[in-house]
Short mmCIF file of C-alpha atoms and ligand atoms in Angstrom, two decimals:
data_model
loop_
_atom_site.label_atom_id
_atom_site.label_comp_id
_atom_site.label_asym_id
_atom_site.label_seq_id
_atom_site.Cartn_x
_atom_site.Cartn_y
_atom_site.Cartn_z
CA UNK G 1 -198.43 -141.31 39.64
CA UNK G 2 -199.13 -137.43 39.08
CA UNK G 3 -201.25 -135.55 41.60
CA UNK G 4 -203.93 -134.56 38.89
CA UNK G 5 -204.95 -137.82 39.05
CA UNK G 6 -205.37 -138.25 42.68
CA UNK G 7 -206.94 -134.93 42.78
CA UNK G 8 -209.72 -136.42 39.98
CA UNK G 9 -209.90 -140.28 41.53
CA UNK G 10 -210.77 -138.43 45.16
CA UNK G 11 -213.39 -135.62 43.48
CA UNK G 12 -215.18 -138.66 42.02
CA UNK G 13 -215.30 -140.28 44.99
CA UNK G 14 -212.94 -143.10 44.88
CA UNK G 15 -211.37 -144.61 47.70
CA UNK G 16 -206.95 -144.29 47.44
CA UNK G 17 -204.61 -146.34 48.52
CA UNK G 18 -201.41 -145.65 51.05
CA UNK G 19 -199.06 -145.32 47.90
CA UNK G 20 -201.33 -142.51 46.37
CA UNK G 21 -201.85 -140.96 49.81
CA UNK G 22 -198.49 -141.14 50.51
CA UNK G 23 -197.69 -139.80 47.18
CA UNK G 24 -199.71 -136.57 47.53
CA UNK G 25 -198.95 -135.81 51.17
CA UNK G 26 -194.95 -136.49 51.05
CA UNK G 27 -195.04 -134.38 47.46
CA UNK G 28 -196.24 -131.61 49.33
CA UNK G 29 -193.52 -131.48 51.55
CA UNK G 30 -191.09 -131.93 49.13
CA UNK G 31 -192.57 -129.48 46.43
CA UNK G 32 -193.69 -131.47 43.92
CA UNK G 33 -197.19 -130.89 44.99
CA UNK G 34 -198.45 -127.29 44.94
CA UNK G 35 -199.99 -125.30 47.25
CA UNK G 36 -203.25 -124.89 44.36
CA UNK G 37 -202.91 -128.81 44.09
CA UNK G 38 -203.40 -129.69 47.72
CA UNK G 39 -206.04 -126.91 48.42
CA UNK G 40 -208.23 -128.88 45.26
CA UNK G 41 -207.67 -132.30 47.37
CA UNK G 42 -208.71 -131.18 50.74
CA UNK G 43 -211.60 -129.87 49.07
CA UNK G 44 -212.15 -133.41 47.41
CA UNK G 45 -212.11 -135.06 50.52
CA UNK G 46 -214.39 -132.23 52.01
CA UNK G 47 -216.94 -133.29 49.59
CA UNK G 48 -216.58 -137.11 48.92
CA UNK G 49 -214.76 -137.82 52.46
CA UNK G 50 -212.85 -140.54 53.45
CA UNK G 51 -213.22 -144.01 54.96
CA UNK G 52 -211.97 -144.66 58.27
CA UNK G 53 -209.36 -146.73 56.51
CA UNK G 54 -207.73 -143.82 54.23
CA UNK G 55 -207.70 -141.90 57.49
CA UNK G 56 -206.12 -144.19 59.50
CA UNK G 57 -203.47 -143.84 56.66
CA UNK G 58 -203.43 -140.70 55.98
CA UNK G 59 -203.03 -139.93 59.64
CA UNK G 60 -199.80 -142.81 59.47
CA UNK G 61 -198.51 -140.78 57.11
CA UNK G 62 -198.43 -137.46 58.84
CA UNK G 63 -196.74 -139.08 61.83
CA UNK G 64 -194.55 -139.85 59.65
CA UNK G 65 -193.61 -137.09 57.85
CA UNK G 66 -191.76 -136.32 60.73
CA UNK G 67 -190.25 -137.86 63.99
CA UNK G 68 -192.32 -139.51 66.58
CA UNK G 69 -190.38 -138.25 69.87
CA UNK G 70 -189.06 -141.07 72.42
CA UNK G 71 -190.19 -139.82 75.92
CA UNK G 72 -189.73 -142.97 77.74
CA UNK G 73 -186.55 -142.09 79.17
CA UNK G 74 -188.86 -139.47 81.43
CA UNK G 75 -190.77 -141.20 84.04
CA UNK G 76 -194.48 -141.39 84.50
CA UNK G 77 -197.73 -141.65 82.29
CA UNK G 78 -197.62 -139.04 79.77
CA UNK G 79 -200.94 -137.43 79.10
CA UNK G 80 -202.08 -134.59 76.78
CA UNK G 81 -205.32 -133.12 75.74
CA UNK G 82 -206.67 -131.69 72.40
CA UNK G 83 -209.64 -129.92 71.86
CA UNK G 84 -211.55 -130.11 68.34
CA UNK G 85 -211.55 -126.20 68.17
CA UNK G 86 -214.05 -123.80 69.57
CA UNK G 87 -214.51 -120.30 70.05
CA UNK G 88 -212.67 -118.45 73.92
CA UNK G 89 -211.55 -122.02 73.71
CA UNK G 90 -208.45 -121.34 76.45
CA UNK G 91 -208.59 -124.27 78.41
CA UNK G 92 -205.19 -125.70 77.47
CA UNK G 93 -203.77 -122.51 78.35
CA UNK G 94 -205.08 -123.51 82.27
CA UNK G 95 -205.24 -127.66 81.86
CA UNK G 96 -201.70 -127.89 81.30
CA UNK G 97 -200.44 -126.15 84.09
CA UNK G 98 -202.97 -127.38 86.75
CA UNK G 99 -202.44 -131.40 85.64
CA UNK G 100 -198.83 -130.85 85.32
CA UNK G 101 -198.87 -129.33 88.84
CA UNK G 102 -200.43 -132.24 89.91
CA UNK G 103 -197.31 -134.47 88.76
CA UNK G 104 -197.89 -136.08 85.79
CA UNK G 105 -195.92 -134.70 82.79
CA UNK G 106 -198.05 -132.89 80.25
CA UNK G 107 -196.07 -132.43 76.76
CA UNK G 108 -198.69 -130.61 74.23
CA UNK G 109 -198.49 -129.85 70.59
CA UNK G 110 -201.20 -127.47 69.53
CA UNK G 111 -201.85 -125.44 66.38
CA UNK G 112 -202.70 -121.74 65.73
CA UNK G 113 -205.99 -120.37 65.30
CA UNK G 114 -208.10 -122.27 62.90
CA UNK G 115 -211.11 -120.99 60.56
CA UNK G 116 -212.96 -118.90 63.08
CA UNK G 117 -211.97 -120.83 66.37
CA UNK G 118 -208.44 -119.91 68.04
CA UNK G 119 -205.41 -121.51 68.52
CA UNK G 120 -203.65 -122.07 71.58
CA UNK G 121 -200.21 -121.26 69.80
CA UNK G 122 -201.37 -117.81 68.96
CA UNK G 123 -202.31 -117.48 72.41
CA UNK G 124 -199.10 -118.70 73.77
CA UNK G 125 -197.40 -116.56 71.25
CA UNK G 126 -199.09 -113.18 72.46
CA UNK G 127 -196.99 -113.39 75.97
CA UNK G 128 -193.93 -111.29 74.35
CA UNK G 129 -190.68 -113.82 73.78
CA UNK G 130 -193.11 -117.09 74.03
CA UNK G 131 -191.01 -119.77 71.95
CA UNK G 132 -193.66 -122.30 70.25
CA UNK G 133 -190.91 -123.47 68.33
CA UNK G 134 -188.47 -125.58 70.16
CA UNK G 135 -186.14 -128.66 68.98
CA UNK G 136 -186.88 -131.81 70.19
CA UNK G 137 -183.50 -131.74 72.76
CA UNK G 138 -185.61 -128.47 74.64
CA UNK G 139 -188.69 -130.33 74.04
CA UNK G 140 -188.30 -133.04 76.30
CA UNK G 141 -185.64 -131.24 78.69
CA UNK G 142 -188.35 -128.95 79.64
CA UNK G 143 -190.74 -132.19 80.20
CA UNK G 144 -188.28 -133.47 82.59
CA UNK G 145 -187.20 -130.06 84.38
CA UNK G 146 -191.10 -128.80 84.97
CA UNK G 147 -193.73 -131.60 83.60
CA UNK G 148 -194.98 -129.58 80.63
CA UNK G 149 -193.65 -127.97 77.39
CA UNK G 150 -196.44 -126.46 75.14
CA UNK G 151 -195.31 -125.86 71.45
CA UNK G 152 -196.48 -125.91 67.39
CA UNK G 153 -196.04 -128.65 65.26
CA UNK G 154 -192.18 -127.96 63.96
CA UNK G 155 -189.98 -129.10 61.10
CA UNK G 156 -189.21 -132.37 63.07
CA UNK G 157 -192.41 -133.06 64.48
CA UNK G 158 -195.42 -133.76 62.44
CA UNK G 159 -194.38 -131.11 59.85
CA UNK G 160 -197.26 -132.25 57.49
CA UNK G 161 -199.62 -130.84 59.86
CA UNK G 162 -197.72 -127.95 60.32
CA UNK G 163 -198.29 -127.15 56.30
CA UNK G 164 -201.59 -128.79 55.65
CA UNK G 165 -203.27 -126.68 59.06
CA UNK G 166 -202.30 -123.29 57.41
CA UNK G 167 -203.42 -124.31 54.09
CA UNK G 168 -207.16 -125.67 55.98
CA UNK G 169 -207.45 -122.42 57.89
CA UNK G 170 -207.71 -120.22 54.65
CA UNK G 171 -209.54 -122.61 52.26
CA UNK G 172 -212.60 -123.18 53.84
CA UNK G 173 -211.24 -126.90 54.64
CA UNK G 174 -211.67 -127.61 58.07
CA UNK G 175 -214.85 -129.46 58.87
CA UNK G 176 -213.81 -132.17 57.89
CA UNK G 177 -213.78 -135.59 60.34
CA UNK G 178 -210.79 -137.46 58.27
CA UNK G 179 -209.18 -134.19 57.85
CA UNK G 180 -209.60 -132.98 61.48
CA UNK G 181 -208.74 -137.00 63.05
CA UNK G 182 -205.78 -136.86 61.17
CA UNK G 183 -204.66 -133.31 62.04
CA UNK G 184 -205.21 -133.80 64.99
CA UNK G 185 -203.65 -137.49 66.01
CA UNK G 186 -200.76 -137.36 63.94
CA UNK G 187 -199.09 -134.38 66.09
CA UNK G 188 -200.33 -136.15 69.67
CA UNK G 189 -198.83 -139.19 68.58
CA UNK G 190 -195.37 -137.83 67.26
CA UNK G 191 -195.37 -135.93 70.38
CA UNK G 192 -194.67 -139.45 71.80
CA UNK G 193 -197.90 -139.33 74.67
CA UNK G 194 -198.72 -142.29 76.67
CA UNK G 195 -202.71 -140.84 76.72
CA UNK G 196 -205.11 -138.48 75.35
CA UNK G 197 -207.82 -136.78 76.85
CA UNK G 198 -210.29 -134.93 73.97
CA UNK G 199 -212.66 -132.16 74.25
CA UNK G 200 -215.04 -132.58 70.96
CA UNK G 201 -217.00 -129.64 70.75
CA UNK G 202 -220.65 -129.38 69.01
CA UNK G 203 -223.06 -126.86 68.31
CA UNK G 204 -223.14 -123.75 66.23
CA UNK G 205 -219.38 -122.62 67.17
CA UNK G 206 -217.96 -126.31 66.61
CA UNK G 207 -216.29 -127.69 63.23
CA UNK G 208 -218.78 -130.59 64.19
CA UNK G 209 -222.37 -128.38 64.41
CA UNK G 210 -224.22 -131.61 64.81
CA UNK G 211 -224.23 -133.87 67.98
CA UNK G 212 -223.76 -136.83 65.70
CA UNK G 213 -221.14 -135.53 63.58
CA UNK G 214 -219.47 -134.55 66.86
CA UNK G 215 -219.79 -138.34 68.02
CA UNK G 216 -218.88 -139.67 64.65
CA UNK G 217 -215.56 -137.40 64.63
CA UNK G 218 -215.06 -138.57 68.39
CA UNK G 219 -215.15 -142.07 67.58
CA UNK G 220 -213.09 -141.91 64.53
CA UNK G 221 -210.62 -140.28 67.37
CA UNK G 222 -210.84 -142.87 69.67
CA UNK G 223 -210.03 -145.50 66.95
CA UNK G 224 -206.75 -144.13 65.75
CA UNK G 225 -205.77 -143.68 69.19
CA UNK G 226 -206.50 -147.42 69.90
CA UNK G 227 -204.51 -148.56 66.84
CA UNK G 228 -201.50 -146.48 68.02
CA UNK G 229 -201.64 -148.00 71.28
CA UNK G 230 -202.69 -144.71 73.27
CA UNK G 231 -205.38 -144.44 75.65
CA UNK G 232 -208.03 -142.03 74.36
CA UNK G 233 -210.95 -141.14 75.73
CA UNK G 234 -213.18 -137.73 74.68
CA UNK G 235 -215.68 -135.69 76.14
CA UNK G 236 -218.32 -134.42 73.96
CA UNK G 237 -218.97 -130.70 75.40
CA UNK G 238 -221.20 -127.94 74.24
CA UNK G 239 -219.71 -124.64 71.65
CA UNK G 240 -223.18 -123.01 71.36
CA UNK G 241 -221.46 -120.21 73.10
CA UNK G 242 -218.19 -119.01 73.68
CA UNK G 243 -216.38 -120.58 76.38
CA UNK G 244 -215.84 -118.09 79.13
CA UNK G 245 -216.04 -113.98 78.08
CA UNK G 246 -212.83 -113.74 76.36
CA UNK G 247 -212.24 -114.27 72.21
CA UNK G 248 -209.19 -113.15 71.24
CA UNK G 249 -205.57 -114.03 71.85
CA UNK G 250 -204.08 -111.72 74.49
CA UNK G 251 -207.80 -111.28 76.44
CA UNK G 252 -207.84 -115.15 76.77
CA UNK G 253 -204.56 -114.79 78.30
CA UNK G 254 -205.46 -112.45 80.73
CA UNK G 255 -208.54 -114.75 81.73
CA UNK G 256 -206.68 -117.86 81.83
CA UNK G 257 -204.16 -116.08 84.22
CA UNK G 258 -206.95 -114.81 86.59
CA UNK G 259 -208.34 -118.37 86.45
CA UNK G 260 -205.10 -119.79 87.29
CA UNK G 261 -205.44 -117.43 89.84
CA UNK G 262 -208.43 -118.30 91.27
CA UNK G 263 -211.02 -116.99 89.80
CA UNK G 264 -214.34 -119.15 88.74
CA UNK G 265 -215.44 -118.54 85.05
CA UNK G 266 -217.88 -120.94 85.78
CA UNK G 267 -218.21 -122.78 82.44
CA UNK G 268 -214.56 -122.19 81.04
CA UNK G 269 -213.81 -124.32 84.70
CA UNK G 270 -216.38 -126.87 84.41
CA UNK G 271 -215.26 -128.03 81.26
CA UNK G 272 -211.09 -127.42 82.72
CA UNK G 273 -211.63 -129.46 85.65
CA UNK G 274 -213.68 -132.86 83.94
CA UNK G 275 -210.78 -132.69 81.46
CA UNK G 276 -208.29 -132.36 83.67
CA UNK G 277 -210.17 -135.37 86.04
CA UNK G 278 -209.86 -137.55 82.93
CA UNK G 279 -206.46 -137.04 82.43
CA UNK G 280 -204.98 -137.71 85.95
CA UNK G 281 -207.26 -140.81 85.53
CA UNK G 282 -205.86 -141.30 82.43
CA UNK G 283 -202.35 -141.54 84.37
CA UNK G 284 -203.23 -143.31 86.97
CA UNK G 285 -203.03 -140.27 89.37
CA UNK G 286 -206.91 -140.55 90.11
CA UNK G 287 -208.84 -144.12 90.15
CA UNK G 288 -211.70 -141.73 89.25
CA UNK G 289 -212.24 -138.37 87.04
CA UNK G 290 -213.92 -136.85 90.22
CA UNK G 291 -211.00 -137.90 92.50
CA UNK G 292 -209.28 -136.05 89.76
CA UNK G 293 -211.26 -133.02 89.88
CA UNK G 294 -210.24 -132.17 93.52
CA UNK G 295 -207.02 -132.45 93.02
CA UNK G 296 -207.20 -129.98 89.90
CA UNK G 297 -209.16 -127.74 92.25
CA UNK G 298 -206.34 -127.86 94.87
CA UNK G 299 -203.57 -126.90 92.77
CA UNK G 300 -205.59 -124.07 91.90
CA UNK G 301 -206.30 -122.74 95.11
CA UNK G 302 -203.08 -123.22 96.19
CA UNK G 303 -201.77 -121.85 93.63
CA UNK G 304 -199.21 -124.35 92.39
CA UNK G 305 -201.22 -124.22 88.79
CA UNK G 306 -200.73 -120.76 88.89
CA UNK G 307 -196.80 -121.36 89.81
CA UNK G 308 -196.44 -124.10 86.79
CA UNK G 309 -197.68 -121.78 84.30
CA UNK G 310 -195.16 -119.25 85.11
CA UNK G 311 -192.39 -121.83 85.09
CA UNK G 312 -193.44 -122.64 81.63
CA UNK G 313 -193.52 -119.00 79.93
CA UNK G 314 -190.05 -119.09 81.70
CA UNK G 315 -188.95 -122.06 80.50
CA UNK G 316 -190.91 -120.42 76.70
CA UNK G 317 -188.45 -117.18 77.16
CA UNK G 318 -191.91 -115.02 77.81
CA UNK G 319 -191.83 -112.34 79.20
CA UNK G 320 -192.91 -112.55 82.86
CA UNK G 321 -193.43 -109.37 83.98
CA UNK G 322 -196.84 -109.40 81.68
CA UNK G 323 -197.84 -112.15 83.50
CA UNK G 324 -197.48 -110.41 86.82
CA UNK G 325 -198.97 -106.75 85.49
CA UNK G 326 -200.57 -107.77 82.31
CA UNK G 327 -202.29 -104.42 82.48
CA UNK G 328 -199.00 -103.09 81.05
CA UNK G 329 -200.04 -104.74 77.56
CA UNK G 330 -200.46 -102.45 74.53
CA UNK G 331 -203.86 -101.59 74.06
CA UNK G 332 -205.49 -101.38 70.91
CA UNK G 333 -206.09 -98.39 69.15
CA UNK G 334 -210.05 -98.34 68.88
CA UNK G 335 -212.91 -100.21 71.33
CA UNK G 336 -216.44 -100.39 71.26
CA UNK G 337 -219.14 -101.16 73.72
CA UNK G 338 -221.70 -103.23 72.78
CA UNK G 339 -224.92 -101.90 74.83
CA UNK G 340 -228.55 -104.02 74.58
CA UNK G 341 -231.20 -102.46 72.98
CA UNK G 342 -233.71 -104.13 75.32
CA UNK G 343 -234.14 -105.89 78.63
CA UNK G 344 -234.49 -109.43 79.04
CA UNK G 345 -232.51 -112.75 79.44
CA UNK G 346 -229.36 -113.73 76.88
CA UNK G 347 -230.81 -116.61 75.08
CA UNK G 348 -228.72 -116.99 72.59
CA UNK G 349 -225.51 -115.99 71.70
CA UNK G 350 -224.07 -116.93 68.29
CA UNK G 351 -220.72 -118.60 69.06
CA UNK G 352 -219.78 -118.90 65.14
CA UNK G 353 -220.10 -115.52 64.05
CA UNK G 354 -218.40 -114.16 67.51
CA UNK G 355 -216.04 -116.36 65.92
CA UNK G 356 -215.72 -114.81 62.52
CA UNK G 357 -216.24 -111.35 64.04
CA UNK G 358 -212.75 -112.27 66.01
CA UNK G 359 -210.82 -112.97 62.99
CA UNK G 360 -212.16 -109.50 61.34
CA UNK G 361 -210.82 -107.78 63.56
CA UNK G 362 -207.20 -109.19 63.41
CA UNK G 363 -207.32 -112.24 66.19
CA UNK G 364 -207.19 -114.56 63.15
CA UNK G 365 -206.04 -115.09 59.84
CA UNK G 366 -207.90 -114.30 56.26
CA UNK G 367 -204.84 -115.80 54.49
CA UNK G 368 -201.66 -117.65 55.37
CA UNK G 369 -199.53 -114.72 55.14
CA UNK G 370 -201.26 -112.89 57.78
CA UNK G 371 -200.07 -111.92 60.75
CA UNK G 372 -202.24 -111.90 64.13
CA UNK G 373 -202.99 -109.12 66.35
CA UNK G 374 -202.85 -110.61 69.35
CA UNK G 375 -204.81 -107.48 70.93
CA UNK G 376 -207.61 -107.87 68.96
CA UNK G 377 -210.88 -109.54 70.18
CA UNK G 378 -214.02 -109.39 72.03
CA UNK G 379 -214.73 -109.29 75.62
CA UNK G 380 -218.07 -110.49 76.09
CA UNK G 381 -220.25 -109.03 79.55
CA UNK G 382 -222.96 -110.80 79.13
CA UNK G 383 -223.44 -114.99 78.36
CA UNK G 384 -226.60 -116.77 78.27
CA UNK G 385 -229.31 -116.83 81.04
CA UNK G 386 -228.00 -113.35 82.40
CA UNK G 387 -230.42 -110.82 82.75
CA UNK G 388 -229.57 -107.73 81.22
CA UNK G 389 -231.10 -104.15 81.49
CA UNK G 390 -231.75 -102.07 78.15
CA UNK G 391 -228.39 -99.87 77.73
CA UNK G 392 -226.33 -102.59 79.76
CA UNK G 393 -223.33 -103.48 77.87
CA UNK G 394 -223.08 -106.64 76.24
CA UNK G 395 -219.73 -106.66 75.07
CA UNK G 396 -216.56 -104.94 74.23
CA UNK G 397 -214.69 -104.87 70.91
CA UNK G 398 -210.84 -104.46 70.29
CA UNK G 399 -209.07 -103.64 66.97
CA UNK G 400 -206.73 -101.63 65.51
CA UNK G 401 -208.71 -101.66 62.41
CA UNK G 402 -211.14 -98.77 62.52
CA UNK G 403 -212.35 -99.32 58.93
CA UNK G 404 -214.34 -102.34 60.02
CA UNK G 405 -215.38 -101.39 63.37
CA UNK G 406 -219.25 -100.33 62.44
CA UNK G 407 -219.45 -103.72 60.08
CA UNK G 408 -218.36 -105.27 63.71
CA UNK G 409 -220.61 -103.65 65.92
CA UNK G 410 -223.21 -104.31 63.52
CA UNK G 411 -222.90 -108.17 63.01
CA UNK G 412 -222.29 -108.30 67.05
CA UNK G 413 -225.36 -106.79 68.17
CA UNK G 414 -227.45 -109.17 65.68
CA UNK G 415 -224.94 -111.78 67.69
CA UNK G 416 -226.99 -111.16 70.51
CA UNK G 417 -230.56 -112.54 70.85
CA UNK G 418 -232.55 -111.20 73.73
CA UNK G 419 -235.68 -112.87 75.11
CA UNK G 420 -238.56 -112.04 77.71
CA UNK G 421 -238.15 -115.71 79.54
CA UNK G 422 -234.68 -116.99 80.87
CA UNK G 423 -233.69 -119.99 77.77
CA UNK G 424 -234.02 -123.85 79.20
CA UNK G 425 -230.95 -124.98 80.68
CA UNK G 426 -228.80 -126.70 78.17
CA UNK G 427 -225.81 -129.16 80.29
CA UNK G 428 -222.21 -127.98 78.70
CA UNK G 429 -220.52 -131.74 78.98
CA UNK G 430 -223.16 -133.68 76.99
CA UNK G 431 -221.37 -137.15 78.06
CA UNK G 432 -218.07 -138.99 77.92
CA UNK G 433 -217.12 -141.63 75.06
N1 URA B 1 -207.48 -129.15 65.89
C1 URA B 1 -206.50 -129.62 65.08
O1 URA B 1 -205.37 -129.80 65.51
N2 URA B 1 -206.79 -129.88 63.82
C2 URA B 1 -208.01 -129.71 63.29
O2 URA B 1 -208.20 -129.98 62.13
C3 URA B 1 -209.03 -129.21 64.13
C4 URA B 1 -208.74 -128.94 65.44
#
């Protein structure tokens, strides 16, 4: 077999087998497929896709590129969650803690920021000292000392992710559904969960822009997590916005620590709690997702969420004292306010190019090599349905990079769309599959 000729039987639109899949993929690791070579067959299977079939394997084979962890020696139902990527998309960063608090064990692998959606690793990774790399020993200790451990895909654990992710986020890759259902399975299944809860977005910030690409890519999901033998069910929820004000990887800190601590960011919590209602169902904590939702809201207000996510940036070697005073963060070294032009009611803002806006101005990546600045982002003032007064401020901008701050403003104003009559309600959980 040579990988030229999968490359060419996959452009044409052939359907491979597990030998040629498991050719390419395992070559990758090993070297004898190139980094040019693989970006030419993820394009391939952008265009001519795959059946459900190739990515049940393909996603067999990424679990298997590294170890699927053992957690049964640790009691309980163990449940994660994995969103399909979306834009102030924090809500692990609050899930976790709050169901873990709750008492069922909650051991997440995410993956860093992806096209022009986040990722919860950078996040993690801009509390100073955050580990996201653990072995698998520290992995499940810190399951059985607090309930939760949140880490990256590693050289042991689904390590084909791990390469293939980095290699999506710079070659225009990702929306994908085999691509994205593998990615995302084969690290929740090597992370050795019990259950799945998944968030899969749609609308214009989503991978999935379409509600019934968004149901297709759910079901697909569901599927692999059936033939694994995990419980999986998703939530299809709305990324026509960005999810709470923060988009950026130290800001969405800072709101998912207020949140922890109380505070109501109305739709960043709606979509927090259902998940986190499906989850303890999921385990068997809840009979129902509401019964689940109060007890997420109790750990909250009591603050025992709040509690379990500083025993986890602990456990992570962060740094705790930002947690406590994150005003004492570097700032960056240029911000802009973003002031209306008009007044009126937000009806619209455009989720996917707050996105892409975000990774200009150094909360994501352009190529692999790149490192984050996890100070740069957007804090938006304004969401849809407010009202806002002409010279209000919309927004703020962070960067250290003043050479693109006017190109920023620019695109972030036309971000914006401003209208006499408040927009018809649109629900943000369109249903549960
Ligand atoms: N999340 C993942 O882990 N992988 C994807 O491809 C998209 C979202």
């Amino acid at each position: 077999m040579n990988p030229v000729e999968i490359i060419r039987k996959k452009r044409n639109g052939s359907k491979l087998d597990r030998q040629e899949i498991e050719f390419f993929i395992n070559g990758y690791l090993r070297g004898s497929v190139s980094d040019y070579q693989m970006s030419a067959f993820l394009m391939a299977v952008y265009f001519q896709k795959m059946d459900f079939e190739e990515t049940a394997v393909l996603t067999d084979v990424m679990v298997h590129s590294g170890v699927v962890v053992d957690l049964s020696s640790i009691e309980g139902v163990k449940v994660d969650k994995h969103s399909t990527g979306g834009v102030g998309d924090k809500v692990s960063l609050i899930l976790a803690p709050m169901v873990a608090a709750c008492g069922v064990p909650v051991p997440m692998i995410s993956g860093r920021g992806l096209g022009h959606t986040g990722g919860t690793l950078d996040k993690l990774e801009s509390i100073p000292g955050f580990k996201t790399n653990l072995s698998i020993d520290d992995y499940k200790k810190n399951i059985s000392q607090i309930n939760l451990v949140m880490i990256g895909q590693t050289d042991e654990i689904a390590p084909a992710d791990r390469k293939l992710y980095a290699l999506r986020d710079v070659t225009g890759t990702v929306e994908s559904i085999p691509l994205i259902a593998a990615s995302i399975m084969s690290k929740k299944i090597a992370e050795g969960i019990d259950a799945l809860v998944l968030d899969v977005k749609t609308g214009r910030g989503a991978f999935m822009q379409s509600e019934s690409d968004a149901i297709e890519l759910a079901k697909n999901l569901i599927q692999i997590g059936k033939i694994f033998g995990k419980k999986t069910i998703a939530l299809l929820t709305d990324m026509n916005q960005p999810l709470g004000y923060a988009v950026g990887n130290w800001c969405e800190v800072v709101e998912c620590i207020e949140c922890l601590q109380g505070k109501n960011v109305p739709d960043l919590m709606e979509v927090t709690y259902a998940l986190g209602g499906g989850m303890l169902m999921l385990a068997g904590t809840a009979q129902t997702v509401e019964e689940g939702i109060s007890m997420c809201r109790e750990v909250i207000k009591s603050g025992k969420a709040f509690e379990k996510f500083n025993d986890l940036v602990k456990m992570q070697e962060g740094d705790i004292s930002y947690i406590k005073n994150p005003e004492k963060y570097p700032k960056s070294k240029f911000t802009k306010e973003i002031k209306s032009t008009s007044s009126g009611y937000i009806g619209h803002i455009d989720a996917l190019e707050i996105g892409f806006i975000s990774v200009m101005l150094g909360a994501g990546r352009m190529k692999v090599e790149d490192k984050i600045d996890p100070k740069a982002g957007i804090v938006l003032a304004k969401k849809i349905g407010d009202f806002v007064e002409n010279g209000e401020i919309l927004a703020k901008i962070f960067t250290d990079r003043g050479e693109i701050m006017d190109t920023a403003v620019n695109r972030l104003e036309k971000a914006y769309q401003i209208a006499s009559e408040p927009p018809v309600f649109q629900p943000l959980i369109h249903g549960m599959i």
